[in-house]
Coordinates of C-alpha atoms and ligand atoms in Angstrom, one line a residue:
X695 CA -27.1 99.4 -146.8
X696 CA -27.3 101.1 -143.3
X697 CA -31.3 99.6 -143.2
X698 CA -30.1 96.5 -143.8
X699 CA -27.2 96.8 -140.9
X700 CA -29.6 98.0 -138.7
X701 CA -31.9 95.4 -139.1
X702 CA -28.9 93.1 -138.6
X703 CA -27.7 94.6 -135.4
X704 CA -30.7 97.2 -134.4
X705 CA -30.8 100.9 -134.9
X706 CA -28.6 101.4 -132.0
X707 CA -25.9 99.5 -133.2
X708 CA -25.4 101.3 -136.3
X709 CA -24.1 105.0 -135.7
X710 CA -23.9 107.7 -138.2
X711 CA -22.9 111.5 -138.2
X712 CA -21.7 113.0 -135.1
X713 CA -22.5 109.7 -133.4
X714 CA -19.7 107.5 -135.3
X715 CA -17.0 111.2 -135.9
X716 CA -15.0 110.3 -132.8
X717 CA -14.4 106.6 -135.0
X718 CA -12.5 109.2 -137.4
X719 CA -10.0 110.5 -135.7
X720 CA -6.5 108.9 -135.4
X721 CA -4.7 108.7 -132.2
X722 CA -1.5 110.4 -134.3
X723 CA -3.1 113.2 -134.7
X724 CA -3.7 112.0 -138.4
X725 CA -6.7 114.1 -139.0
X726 CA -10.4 113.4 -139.6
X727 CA -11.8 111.0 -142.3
X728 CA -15.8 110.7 -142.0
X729 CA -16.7 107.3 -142.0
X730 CA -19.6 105.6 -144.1
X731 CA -21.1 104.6 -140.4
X732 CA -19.8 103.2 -137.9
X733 CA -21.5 99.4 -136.2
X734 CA -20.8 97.7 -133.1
X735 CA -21.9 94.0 -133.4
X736 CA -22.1 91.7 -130.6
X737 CA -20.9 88.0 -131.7
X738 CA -18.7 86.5 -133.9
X739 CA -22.3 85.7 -135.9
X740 CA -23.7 89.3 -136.2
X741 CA -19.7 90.0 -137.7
X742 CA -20.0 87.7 -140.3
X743 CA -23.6 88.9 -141.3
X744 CA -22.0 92.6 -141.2
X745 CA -19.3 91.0 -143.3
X746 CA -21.7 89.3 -145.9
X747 CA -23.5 92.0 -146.4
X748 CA -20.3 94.2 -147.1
X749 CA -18.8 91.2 -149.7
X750 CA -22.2 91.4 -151.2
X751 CA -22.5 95.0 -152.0
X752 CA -19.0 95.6 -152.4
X753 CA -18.3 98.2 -149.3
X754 CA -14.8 99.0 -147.9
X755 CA -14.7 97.4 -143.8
X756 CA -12.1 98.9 -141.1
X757 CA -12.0 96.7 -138.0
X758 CA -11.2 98.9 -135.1
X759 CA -10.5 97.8 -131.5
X760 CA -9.5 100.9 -129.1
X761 CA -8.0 103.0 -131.4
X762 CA -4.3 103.8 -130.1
X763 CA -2.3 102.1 -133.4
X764 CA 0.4 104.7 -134.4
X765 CA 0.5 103.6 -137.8
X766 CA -2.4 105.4 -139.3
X767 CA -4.2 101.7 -139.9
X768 CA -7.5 102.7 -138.9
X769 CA -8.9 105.5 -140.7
X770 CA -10.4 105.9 -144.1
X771 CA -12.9 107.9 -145.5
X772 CA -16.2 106.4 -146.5
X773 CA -15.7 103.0 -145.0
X774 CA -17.9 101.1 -142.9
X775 CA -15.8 101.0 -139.3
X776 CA -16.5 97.7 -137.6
X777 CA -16.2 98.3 -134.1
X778 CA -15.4 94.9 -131.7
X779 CA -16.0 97.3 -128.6
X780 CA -19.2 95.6 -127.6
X781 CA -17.3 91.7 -127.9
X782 CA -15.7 92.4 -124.4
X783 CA -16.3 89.2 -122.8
X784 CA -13.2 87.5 -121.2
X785 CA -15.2 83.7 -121.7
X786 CA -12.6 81.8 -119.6
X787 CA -9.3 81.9 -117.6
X788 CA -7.6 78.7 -117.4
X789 CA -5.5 78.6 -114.4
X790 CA -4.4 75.0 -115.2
X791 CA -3.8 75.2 -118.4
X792 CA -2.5 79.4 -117.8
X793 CA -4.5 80.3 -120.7
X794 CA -6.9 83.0 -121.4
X795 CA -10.2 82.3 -123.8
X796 CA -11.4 86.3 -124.3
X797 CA -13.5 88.2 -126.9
X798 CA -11.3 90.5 -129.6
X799 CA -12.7 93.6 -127.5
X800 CA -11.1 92.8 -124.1
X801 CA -9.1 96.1 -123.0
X802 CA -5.5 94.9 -122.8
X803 CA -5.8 96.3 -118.8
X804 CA -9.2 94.2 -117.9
X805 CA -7.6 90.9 -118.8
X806 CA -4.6 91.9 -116.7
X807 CA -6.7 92.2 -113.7
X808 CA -8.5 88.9 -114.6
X809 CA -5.4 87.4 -115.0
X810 CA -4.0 88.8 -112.1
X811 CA -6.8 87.9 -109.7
X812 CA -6.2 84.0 -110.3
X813 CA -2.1 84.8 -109.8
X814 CA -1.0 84.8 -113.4
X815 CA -0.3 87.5 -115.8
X816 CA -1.0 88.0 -119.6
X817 CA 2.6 90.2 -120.2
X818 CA 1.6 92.2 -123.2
X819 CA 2.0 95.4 -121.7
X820 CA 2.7 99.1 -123.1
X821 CA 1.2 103.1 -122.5
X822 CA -1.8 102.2 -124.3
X823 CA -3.2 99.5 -122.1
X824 CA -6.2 101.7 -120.6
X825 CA -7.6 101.4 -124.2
X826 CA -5.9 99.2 -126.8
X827 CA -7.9 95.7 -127.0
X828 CA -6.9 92.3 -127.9
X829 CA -8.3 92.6 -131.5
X830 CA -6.0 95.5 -132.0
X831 CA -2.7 93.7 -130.6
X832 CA -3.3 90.9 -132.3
X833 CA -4.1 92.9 -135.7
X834 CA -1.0 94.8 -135.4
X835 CA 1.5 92.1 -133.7
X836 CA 2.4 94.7 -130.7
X837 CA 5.2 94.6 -128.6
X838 CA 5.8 96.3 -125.8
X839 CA 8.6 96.8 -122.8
X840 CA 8.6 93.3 -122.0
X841 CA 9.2 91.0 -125.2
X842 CA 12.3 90.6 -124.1
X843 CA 11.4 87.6 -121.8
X844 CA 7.5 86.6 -122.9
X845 CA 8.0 87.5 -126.6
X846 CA 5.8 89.8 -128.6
X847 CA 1.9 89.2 -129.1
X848 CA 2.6 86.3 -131.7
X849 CA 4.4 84.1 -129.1
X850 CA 1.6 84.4 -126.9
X851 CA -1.6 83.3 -129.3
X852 CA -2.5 79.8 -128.9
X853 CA -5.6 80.1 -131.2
X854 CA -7.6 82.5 -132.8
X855 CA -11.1 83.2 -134.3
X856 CA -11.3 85.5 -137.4
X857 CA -14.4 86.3 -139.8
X858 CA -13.2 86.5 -143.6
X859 CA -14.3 89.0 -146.0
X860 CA -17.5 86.9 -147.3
X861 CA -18.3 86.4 -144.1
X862 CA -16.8 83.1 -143.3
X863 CA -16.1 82.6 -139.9
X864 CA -12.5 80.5 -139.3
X865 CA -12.5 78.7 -135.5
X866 CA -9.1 78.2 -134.8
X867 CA -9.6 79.0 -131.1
X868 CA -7.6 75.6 -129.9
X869 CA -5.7 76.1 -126.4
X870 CA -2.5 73.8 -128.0
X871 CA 1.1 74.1 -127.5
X872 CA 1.8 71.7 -130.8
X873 CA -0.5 71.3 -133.6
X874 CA 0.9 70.7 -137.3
X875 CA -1.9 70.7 -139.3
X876 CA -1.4 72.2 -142.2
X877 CA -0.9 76.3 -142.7
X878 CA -1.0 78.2 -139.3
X879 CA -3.6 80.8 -140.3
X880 CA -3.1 82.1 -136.6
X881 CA -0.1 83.7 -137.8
X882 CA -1.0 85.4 -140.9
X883 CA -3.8 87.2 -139.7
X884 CA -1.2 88.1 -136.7
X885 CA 0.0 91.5 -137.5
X886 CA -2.1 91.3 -140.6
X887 CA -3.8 95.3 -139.8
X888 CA -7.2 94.4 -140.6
X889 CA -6.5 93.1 -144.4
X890 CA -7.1 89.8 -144.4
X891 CA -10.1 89.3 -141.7
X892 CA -11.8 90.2 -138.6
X893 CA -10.2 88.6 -135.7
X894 CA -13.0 88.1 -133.6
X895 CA -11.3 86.1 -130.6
X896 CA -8.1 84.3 -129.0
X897 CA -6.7 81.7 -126.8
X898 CA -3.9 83.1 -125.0
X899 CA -1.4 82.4 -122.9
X900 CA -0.7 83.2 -119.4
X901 CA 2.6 83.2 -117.3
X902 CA 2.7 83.3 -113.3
X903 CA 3.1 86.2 -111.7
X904 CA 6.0 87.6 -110.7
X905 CA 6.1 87.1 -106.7
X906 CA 8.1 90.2 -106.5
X907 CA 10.2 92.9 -108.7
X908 CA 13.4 94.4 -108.7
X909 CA 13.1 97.7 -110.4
X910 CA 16.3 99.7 -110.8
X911 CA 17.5 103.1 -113.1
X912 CA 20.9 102.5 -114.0
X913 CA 23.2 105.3 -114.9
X914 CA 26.0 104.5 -117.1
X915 CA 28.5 107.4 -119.3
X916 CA 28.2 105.2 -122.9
X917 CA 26.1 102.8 -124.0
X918 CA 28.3 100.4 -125.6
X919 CA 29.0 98.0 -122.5
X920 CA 25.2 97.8 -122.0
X921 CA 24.4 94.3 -123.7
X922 CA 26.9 92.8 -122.3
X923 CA 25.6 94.0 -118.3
X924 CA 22.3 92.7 -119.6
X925 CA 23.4 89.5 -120.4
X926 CA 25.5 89.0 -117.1
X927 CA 22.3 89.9 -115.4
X928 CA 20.1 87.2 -117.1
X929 CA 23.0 84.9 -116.6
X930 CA 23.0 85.3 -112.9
X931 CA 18.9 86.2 -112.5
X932 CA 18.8 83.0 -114.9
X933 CA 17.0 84.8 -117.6
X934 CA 14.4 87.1 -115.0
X935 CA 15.3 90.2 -116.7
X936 CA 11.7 91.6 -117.6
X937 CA 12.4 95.1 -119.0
X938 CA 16.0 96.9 -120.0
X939 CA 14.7 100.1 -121.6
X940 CA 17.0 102.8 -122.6
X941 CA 16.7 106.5 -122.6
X942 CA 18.9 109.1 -123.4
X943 CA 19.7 112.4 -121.0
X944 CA 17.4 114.7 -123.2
X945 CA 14.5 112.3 -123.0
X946 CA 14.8 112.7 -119.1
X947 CA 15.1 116.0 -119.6
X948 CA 11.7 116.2 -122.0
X949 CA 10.1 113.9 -119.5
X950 CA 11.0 116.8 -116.6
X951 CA 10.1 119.8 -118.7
X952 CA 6.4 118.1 -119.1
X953 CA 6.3 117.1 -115.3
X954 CA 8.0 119.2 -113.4
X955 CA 6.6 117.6 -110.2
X956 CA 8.4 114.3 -110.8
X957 CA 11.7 113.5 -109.6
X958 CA 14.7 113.0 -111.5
X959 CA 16.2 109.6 -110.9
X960 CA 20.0 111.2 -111.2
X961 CA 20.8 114.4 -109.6
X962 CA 22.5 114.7 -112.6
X963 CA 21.8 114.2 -116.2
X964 CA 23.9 110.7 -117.3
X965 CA 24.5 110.3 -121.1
X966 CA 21.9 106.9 -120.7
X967 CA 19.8 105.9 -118.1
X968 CA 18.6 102.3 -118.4
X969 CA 14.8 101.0 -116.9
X970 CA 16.1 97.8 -115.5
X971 CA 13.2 95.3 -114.1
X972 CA 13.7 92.0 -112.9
X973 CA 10.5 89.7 -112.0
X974 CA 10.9 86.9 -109.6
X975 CA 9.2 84.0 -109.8
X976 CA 10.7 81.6 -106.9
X977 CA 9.5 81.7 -102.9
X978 CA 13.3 81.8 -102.3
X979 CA 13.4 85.3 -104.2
X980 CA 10.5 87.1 -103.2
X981 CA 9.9 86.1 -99.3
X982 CA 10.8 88.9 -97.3
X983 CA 14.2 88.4 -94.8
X984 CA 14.0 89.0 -91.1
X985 CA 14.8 92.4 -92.2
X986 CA 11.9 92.5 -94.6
X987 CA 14.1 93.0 -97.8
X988 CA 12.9 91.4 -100.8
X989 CA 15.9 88.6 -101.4
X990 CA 16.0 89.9 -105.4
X991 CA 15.9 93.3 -104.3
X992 CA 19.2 92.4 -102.2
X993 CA 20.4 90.1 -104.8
X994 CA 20.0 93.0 -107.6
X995 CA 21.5 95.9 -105.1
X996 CA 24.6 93.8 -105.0
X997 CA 25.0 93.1 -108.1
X998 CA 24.8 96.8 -109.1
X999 CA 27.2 97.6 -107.0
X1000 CA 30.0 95.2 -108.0
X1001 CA 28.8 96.8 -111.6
X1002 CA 29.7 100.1 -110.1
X1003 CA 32.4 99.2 -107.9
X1004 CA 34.3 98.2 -111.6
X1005 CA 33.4 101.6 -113.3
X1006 CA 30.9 99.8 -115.4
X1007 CA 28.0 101.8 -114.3
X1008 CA 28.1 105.2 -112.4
X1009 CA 24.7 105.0 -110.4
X1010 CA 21.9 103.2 -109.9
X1011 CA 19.1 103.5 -107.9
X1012 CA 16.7 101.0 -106.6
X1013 CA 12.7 101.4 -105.9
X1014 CA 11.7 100.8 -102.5
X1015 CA 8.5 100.5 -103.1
X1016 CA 5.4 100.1 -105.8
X1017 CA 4.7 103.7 -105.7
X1018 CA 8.5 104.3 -106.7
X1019 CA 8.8 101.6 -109.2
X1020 CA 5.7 102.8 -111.2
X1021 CA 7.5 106.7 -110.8
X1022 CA 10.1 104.8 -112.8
X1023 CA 7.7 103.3 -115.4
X1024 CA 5.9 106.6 -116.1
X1025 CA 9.0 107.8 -117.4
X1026 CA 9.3 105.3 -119.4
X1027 CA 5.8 104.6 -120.9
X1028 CA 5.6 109.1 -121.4
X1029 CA 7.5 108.2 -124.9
X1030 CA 4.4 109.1 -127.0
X1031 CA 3.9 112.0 -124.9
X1032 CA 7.1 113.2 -125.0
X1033 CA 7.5 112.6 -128.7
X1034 CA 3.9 114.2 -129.5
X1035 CA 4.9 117.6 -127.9
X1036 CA 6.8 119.1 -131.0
X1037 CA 5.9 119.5 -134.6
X1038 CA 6.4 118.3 -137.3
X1039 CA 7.7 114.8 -136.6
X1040 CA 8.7 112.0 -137.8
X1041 CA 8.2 108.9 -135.7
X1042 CA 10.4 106.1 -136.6
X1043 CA 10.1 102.5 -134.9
X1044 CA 13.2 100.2 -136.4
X1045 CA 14.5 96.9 -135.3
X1046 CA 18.2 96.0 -135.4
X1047 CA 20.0 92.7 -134.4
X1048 CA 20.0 93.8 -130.2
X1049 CA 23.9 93.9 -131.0
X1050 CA 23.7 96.7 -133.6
X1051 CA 21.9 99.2 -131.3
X1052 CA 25.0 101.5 -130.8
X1053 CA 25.7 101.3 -134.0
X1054 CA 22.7 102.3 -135.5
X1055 CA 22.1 105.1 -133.0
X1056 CA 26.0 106.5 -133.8
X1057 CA 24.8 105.8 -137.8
X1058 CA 21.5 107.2 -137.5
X1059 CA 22.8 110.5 -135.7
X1060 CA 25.6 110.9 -138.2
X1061 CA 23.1 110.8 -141.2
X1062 CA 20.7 112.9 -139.9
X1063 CA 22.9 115.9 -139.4
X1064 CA 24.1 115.4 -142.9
X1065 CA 20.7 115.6 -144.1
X1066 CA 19.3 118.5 -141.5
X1067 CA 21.8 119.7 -139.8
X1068 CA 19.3 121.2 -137.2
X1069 CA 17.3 118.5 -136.7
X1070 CA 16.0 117.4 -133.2
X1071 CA 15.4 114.0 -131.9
X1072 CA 13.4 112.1 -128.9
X1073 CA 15.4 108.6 -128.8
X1074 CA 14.3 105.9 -126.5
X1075 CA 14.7 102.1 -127.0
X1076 CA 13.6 98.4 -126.0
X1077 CA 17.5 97.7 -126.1
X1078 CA 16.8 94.0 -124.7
X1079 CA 15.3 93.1 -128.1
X1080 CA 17.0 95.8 -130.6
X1081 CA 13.5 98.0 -131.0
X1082 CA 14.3 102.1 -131.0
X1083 CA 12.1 104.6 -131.0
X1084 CA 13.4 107.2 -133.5
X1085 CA 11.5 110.3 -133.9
X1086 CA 13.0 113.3 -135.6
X1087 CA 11.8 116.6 -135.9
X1088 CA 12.7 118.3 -138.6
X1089 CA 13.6 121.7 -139.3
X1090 CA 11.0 122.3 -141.5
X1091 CA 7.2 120.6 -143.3
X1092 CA 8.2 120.1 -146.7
X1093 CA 7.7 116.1 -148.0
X1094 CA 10.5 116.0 -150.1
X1095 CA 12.5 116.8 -147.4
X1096 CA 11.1 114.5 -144.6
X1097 CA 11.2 111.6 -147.3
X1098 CA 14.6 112.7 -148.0
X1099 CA 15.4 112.3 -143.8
X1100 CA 13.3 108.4 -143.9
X1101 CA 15.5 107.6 -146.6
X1102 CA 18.7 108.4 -145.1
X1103 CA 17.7 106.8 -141.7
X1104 CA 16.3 103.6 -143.4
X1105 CA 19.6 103.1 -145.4
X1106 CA 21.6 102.7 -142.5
X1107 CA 18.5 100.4 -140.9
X1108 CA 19.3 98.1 -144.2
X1109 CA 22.4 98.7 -143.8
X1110 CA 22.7 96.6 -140.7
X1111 CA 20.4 94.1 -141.2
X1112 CA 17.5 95.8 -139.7
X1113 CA 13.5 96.3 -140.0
X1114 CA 11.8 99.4 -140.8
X1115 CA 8.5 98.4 -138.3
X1116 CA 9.7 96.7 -135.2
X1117 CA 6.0 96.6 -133.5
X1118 CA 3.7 99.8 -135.3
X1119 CA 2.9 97.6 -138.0
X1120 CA 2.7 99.6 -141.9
X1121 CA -0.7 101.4 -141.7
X1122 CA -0.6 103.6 -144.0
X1123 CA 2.5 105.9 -142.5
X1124 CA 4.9 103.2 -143.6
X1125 CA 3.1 102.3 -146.8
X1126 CA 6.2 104.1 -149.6
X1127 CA 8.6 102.8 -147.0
X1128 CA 7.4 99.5 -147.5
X1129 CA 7.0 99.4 -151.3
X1130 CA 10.7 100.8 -151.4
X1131 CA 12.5 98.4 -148.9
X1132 CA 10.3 95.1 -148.7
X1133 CA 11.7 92.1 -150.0
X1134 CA 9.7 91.7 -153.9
X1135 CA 9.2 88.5 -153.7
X1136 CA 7.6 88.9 -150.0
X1137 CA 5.3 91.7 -151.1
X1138 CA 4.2 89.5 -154.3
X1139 CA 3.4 86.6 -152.1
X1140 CA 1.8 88.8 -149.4
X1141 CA -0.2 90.6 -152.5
X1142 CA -1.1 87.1 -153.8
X1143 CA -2.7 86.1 -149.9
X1144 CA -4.5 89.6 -150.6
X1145 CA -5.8 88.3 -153.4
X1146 CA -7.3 85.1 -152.7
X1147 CA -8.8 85.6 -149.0
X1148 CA -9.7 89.6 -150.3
X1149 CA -10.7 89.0 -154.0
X1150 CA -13.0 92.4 -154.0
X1151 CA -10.4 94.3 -151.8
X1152 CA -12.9 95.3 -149.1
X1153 CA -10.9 94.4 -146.0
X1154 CA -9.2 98.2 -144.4
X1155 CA -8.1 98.7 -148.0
X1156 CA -5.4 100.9 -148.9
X1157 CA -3.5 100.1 -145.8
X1158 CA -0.2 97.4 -145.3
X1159 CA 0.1 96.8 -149.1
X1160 CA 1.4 99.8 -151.5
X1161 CA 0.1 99.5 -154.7
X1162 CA 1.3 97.1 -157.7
Ligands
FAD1140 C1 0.7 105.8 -125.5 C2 0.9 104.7 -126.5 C3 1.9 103.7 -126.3 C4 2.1 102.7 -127.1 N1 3.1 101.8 -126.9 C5 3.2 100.7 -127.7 C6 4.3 99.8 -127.5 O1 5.1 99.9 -126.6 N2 4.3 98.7 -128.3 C7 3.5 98.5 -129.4 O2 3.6 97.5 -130.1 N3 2.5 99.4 -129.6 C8 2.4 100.5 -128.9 N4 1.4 101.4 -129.1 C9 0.6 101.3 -130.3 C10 -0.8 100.6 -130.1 O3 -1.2 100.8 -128.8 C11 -0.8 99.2 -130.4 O4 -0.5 99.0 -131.8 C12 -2.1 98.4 -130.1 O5 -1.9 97.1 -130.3 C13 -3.3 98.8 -131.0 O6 -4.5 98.3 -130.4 P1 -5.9 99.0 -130.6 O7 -6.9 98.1 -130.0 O8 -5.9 100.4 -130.2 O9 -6.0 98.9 -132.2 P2 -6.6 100.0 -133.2 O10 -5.8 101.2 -133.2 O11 -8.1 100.1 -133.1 O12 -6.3 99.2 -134.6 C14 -5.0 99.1 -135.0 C15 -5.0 98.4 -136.4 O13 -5.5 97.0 -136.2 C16 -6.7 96.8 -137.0 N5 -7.6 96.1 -136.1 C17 -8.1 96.5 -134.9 N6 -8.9 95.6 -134.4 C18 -8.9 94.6 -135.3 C19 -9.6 93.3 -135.3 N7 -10.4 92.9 -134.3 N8 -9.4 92.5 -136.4 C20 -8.7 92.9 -137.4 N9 -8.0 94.1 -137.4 C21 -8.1 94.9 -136.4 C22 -7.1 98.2 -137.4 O14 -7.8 98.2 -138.6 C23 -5.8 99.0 -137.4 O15 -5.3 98.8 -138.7 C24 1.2 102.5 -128.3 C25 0.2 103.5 -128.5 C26 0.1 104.5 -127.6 C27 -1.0 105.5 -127.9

C-alpha cells in the first residue's frame, strides 16, 4: 500500500512514523492515535488516484485540512490521513462577479488578504483563521462571529469540487446564484465531516468590504432586553450589524486572569458585556467629517447613548481606533483559550431560536446545579444567531456522571426547540449525543446516503454516524 502511494505521489509525499505523528494529535487535546501514514497529494487527480487505491484495498481515509475542528473528527488510529495542505492555490478572485475560485487547502486568513487586496472580503471568520482551511470549513459547516449578517459557510458556497470514495471526482465548481438541476450535492457534502467525500475545491462568494467599523463593548445589568437593542440597531443601521457577541462578567474576568496586561473594557465587572460591531458599507458612512470622525462611529455613539440615557444599557465604550477594536476582538475570540484552561470539561456548542437565549442560559444554569451542585462554567454566545458556548467543568472525571450533566443540559436544549451542534459539527465527541437526540428518520436517511456513496465504509469512519 504505502509503495504504491508513493509511486502515486513520490516518496516525499507519503509520511510515516515521527514524520506524519503531529497528523495525530487533536487540537482538543483528544490524545494521540498513530496514523497508517499520512499523504499530501497535489491535485484533485493525485486525490482520486489516493482514493482508488484506498476503495480498492479497502483502507479507512481521514481528510484533514488545518486541524483546529473541536469535535474530535479528525483522528483515528490506523487510517490513512489525506492531507489537502499542499492544494493551497487560490486559482481566481472574481471581482465582478465577488467570487472566490480556491483549492480546499487555502488558510481561511490567505484568502482574506486576497480578498481584501481587490476590496472585498470572504466573512467566514473565527480564532482559528491562522490555520483552519477551506476544506475544513466546508467539511464541518463552520460558523463563526459574523453569521449573523453573511450567514454560515453553507450560504456562502456557490460550487464545489469533491472526490468520492472510488475515486470519482464530482465538478460542481459553477460560480451560480440559481441553478435547479436536480439534487444540490454542494450541500450534503457541506458539513458532511469527511464521510461522504473529499472536498477538493469551492466557488465562493465574496461581499464588499466594509469601508469603516463601528466597534463598541456594551455594558448592560440583564440580558433579557438585549434582542430587542439588537434589532433597533439593525433597524436604524439597516441591517449593518456584523457581530453582537455576549460574554458574561466571569468570562472577562477569565480573559484578565490569563492577560493581565490587557485592559478591562468596564472599570467594573457588568453582569454581560456585549461585542457590538457594525460594518459600513456606504461613502456617506465611512468618509471622515471635518472633524475626522467616522459618520457610523458618530451615528453608533449616539445611538448608545439615547440607549443609556433610557437605562437600557449602563456603559458602553467605543474603539477609537484598529488597535483598540482588535483589543476588543481578542477578548472575544480567547473563548477556546479561556475554556481550555481547566479540567475536566465539557464543551457544549447548542443553538436555540436567537429568542430563547435567556431562557436557556436561566434553564441550563438551574439544571446544572441540580445535577453538580459545584460545577463551574465559561459561557460566551453568538447571541445574534442563538449559538452558546457552554462549557462546564465538572466537579469530578467520572463518565457516568459527565453523561449524566450532557443529558440534563441537552433536555432543556430539546426542550426549547434547540440543536445540540450549532457550528462543531458531531465528530466523534457528539456521536451518543447524536444517536440519542437525532430525529430517526433523519439518521436512517443520512445512514442510507452513507451507504450508497460509502458502500465499504472507508470515508473518516466511525465519525458523524453512531452505530445502527
Ligand atoms: C481557537 C479556535 C476557535 C474556533 N472558533 C470557531 C468558531 O467560531 N466557529 C466554528 O464554526 N468553528 C470554530 N472552531 C473550530 C474549527 O476551527 C472549525 O471547525 C474549522 O472549520 C475546521 O477547519 P480545519 O481546516 O482545521 O479542519 P480539520 O480540523 O482539519 O477537519 C475538521 C473535520 O473536517 C474534515 N475535513 C477536513 N478537511 C476536509 C476536506 N477537504 N474534505 C472533507 N472533509 C474534510 C475532517 O476529517 C474533520 O472531520 C474554532 C477552533 C479553534 C481552535
Amino acid at each position: 500500500m504505502l509503495d504504491r502511494l508513493r509511486e502515486l505521489l513520490g516518496a516525499t509525499q507519503v509520511l510515516t512514523g515521527e514524520a506524519a505523528a503531529p497528523y495525530g494529535y487533536d487540537w482538543n487535546g483528544g490524545g494521540f492515535a498513530a496514523p497508517l501514514a499520512v499523504v499530501r497529494p497535489a491535485s484533485t487527480a493525485e486525490v482520486s488516484a489516493v482514493m482508488k487505491l484506498a476503495s480498492e484495498t479497502g483502507t479507512p481515509v481521514i481528510p484533514l485540512s488545518g486541524r483546529t475542528g473541536l469535535a474530535g473528527g479528525g483522528q483515528g488510529a490506523g487510517a490513512l490521513v489525506l492531507s489537502l495542505e499542499r492544494m493551497n492555490r487560490i486559482r481566481e478572485i472574481r471581482v465582478g462577479a465577488r467570487s472566490a475560485v480556491v483549492e480546499a487547502g487555502v488558510i481561511l486568513s490567505r484568502l482574506h488578504e486576497a480578498a481584501e487586496a481587490e476590496g472585498l472580503i470572504f466573512p467566514l471568520s473565527f480564532g482559528a483563521r491562522g490555520s483552519a482551511m477551506i476544506g475544513g470549513a466546508l467539511a464541518t459547516n463552520a460558523g463563526g462571529s459574523n453569521v449573523l449578517r453573511y450567514g454560515n459557510t453553507r450560504d456562502l458556497v456557490l460550487g464545489i469540487e469533491a472526490v468520492l470514495a472510488d475515486g470519482t471526482i464530482v465538478d460542481l465548481m459553477q460560480d451560480l446564484h440559481k441553478n435547479n438541476s436536480g439534487y444540490d450535492l454542494r450541500h450534503l457534502l457541506i458539513g458532511s465531516e469527511g464521510t461522504l467525500a473529499v472536498i477538493t475545491g469551492a466557488v465562493l462568494r465574496l461581499r464588499p468590504k466594509p469601508g469603516a467599523y463601528a466597534t463598541a463593548m456594551v455594558a448592560m445589568e440583564d440580558l433579557s432586553p438585549a434582542l430587542a437593542l439588537l434589532n433597533e440597531i439593525q433597524q436604524a443601521t439597516g441591517g449593518a450589524v456584523e457581530a453582537f457577541e455576549y460574554m458574561p462578567a466571569n468570562f472577562v474576568e477569565d480573559y484578565l486572569a490569563l492577560h493581565p496586561g490587557a485592559r478591562a473594557p468596564f472599570e467594573s465587572r457588568p453582569p454581560v458585556t456585549i461585542l457590538l460591531e457594525i460594518g459600513a458599507l456606504a461613502p456617506r458612512d465611512c468618509t471622515p467629517g471635518l472633524d475626522g470622525a467616522l459618520p457610523i462611529v458618530t451615528y453608533l455613539e449616539d445611538l448608545l447613548g439615547r440607549f443609556l440615557e433610557a437605562g437600557r444599557i449602563s456603559d458602553a465604550v467605543i474603539a477609537r481606533s484598529g488597535s483598540q477594536r482588535a483589543e476588543m476582538w481578542a477578548m472575544r475570540e480567547a473563548a477556546s483559550e479561556i475554556a481550555g484552561t481547566r479540567d475536566p470539561r465539557i464543551i457544549l456548542d447548542i443553538a436555540v431560536p436567537v429568542d430563547r437565549v435567556v431562557s436557556f442560559l436561566e434553564r441550563a444554569d438551574a439544571a446544572l446545579v441540580k445535577a453538580d451542585p459545584g460545577a463551574g462554567t465559561s459561557v460566551v454566545s453568538h447571541l445574534g444567531d442563538g449559538n452558546v458556548h457552554y462549557t462546564v467543568f465538572p466537579t469530578r472525571v467520572d463518565p457516568v456522571h459527565k453523561d449524566h450533566l450532557v443529558e440534563a443540559i441537552e433536555d432543556v436544549v430539546a426542550e426549547l426547540g434547540g440543536a445540540f451542534s450549532a457550528e462543531h459539527g458531531i465528530g466523534t465527541h457528539k456521536l451518543s449525543t447524536m444517536a440519542r437526540r437525532k430525529d430517526p428518520g433523519a439518521l436512517a436517511a443520512m445512514r442510507a446516503i452513507k451507504a450508497a456513496l460509502d458502500p465499504q465504509n472507508i470515508m473518516n469512519p466511525g465519525k458523524l454516524l453512531p452505530p445502527a
